[in-house]
PDB file of C-alpha atoms in Angstrom:
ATOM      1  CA  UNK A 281     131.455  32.691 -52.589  1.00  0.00           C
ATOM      2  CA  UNK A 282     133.834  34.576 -50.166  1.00  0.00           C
ATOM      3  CA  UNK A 283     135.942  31.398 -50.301  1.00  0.00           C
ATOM      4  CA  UNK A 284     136.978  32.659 -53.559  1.00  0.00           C
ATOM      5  CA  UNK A 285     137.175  36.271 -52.816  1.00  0.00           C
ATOM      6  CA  UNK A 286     133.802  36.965 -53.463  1.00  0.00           C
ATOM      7  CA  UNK A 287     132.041  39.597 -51.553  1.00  0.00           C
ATOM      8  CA  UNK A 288     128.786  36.959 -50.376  1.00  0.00           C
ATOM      9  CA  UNK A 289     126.169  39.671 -51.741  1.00  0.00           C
ATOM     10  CA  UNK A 290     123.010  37.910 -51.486  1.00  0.00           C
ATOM     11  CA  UNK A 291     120.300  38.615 -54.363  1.00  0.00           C
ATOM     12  CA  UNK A 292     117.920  41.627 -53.548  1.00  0.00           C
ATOM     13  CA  UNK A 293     114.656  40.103 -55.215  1.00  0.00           C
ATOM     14  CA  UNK A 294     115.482  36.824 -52.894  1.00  0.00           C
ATOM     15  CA  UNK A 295     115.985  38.813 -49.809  1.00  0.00           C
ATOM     16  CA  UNK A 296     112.765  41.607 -50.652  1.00  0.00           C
ATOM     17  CA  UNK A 297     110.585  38.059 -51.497  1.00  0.00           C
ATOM     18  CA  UNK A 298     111.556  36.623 -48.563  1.00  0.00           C
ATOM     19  CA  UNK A 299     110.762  39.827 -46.377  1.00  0.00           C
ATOM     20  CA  UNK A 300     107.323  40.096 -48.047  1.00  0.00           C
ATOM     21  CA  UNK A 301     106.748  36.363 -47.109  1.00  0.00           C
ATOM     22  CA  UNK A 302     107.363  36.981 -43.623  1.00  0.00           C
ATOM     23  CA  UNK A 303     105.678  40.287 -43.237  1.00  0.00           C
ATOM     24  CA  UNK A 304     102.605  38.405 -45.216  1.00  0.00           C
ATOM     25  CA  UNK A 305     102.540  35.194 -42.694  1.00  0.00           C
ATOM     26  CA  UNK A 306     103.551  36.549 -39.354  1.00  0.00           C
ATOM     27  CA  UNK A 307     100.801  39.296 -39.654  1.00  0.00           C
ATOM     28  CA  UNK A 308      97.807  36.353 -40.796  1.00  0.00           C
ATOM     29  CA  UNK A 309      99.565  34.427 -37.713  1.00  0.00           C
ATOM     30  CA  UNK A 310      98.941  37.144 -35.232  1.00  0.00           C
ATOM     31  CA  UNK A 311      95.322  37.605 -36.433  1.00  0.00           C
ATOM     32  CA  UNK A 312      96.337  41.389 -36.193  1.00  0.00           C
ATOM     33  CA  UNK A 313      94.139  44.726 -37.916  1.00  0.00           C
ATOM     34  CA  UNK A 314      96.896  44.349 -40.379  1.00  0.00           C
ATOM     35  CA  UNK A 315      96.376  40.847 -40.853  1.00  0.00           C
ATOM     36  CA  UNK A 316      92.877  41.078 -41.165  1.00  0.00           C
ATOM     37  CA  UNK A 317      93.407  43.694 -44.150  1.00  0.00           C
ATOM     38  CA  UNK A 318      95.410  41.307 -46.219  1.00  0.00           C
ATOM     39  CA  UNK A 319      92.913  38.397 -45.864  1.00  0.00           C
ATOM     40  CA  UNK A 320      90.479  41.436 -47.126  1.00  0.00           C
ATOM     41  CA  UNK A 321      92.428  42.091 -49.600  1.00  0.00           C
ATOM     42  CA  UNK A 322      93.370  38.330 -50.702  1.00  0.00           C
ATOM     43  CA  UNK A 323      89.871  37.366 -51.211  1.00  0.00           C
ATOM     44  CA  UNK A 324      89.593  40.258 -53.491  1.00  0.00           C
ATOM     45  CA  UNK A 325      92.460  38.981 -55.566  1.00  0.00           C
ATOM     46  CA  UNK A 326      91.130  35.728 -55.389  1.00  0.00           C
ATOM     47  CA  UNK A 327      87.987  36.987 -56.749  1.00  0.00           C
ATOM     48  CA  UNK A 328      90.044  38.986 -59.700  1.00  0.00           C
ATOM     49  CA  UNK A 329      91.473  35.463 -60.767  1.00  0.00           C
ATOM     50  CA  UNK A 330      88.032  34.174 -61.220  1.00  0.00           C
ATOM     51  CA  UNK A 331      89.396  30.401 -59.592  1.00  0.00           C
ATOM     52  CA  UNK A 332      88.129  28.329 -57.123  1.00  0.00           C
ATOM     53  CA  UNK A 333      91.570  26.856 -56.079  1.00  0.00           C
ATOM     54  CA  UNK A 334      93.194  29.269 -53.865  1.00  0.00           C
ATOM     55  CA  UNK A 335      94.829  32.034 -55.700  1.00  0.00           C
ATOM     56  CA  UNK A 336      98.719  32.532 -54.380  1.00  0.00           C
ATOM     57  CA  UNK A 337      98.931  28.573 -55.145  1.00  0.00           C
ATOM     58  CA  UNK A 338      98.176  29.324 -59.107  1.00  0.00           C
ATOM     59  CA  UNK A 339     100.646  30.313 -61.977  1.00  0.00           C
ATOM     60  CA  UNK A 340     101.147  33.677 -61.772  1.00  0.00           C
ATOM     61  CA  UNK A 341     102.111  34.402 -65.412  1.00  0.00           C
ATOM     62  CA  UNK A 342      98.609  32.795 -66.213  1.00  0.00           C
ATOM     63  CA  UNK A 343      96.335  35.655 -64.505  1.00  0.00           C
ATOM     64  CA  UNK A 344      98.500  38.326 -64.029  1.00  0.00           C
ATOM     65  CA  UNK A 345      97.608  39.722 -67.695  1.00  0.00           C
ATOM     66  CA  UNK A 346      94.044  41.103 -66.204  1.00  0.00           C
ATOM     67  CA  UNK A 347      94.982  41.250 -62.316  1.00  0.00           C
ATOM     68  CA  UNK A 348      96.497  45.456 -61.550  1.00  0.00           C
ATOM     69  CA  UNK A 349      99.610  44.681 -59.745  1.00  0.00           C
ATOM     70  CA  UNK A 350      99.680  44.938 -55.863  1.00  0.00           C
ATOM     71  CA  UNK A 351     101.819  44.018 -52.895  1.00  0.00           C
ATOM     72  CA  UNK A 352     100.102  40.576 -53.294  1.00  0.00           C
ATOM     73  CA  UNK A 353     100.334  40.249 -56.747  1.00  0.00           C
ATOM     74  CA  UNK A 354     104.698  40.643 -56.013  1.00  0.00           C
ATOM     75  CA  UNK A 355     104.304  38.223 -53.305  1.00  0.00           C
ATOM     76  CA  UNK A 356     102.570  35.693 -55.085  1.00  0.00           C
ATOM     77  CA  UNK A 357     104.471  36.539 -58.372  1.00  0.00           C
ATOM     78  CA  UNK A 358     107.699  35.639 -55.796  1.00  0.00           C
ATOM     79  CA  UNK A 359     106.092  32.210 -54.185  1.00  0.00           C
ATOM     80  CA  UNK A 360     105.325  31.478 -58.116  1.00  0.00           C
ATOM     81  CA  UNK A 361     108.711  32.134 -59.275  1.00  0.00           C
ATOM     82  CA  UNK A 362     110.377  30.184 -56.370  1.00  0.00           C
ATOM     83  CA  UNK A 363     107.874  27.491 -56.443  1.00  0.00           C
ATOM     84  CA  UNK A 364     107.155  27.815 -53.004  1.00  0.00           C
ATOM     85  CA  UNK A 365     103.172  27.122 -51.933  1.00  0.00           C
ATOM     86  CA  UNK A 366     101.379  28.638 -49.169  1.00  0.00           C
ATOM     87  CA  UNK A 367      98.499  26.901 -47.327  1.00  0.00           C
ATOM     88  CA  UNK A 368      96.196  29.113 -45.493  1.00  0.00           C
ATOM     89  CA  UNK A 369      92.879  27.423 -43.461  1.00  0.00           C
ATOM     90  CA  UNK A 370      89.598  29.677 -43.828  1.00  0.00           C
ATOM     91  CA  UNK A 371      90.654  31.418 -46.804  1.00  0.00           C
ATOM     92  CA  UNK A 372      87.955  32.734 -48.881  1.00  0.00           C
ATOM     93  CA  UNK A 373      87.494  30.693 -52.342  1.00  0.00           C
ATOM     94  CA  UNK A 374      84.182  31.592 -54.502  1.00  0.00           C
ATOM     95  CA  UNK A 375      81.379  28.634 -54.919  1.00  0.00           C
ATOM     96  CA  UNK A 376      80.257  27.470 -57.771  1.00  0.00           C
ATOM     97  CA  UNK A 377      76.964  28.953 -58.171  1.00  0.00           C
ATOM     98  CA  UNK A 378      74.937  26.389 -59.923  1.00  0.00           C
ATOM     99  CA  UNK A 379      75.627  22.681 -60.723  1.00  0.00           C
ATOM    100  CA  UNK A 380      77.439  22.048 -63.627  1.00  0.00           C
ATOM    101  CA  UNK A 381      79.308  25.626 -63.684  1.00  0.00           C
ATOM    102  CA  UNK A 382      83.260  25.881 -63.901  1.00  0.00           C
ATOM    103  CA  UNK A 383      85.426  28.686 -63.067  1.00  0.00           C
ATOM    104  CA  UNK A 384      88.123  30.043 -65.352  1.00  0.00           C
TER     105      UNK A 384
END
């Protein structure tokens, strides 16, 4: 704290997590190329994980043993480690192909 004569450096993981966030939401806002290329690219993580429950919202320690690390994979390993959730409408999940089938 600078109260105490602290220089008030904030963390760099907070501040690079927080970045990514905002890069990550404002570009799905805008419905951008970009934008469109993460959604792409979420729905192939989300297919990775092998879950139907949407894929930045589960534990990252839990999947990221068979998942190659990405952009994504350090912004969901940062909403996982801060506890944070993201909610995104129209986001790809996989079915359940027959009746009586889970997912991992």
């Amino acid at each position: 704290p600078s109260e105490y004569g602290g220089l008030t450096i904030r963390h760099s993981y907070g501040e690079q997590g927080y970045g990514q966030l905002r890069l990550f939401l404002g570009h799905l806002r805008n419905k951008d190329h970009t934008g469109e290329l993460i959604r792409i690219s979420l729905s192939y993580l989300q297919l990775l994980a092998g879950s139907t429950k949407f894929v930045l919202n589960l534990p990252y320690s839990k999947y990221s043993g068979w998942i190659e690390n990405s952009w994504l994979t350090s912004v969901w390993a940062f909403l996982d480690r801060t506890s944070f959730t993201v909610d995104l409408r129209n986001s790809w999940t996989p079915p359940l192909q027959r009746q009586g089938d889970v997912a991992l």
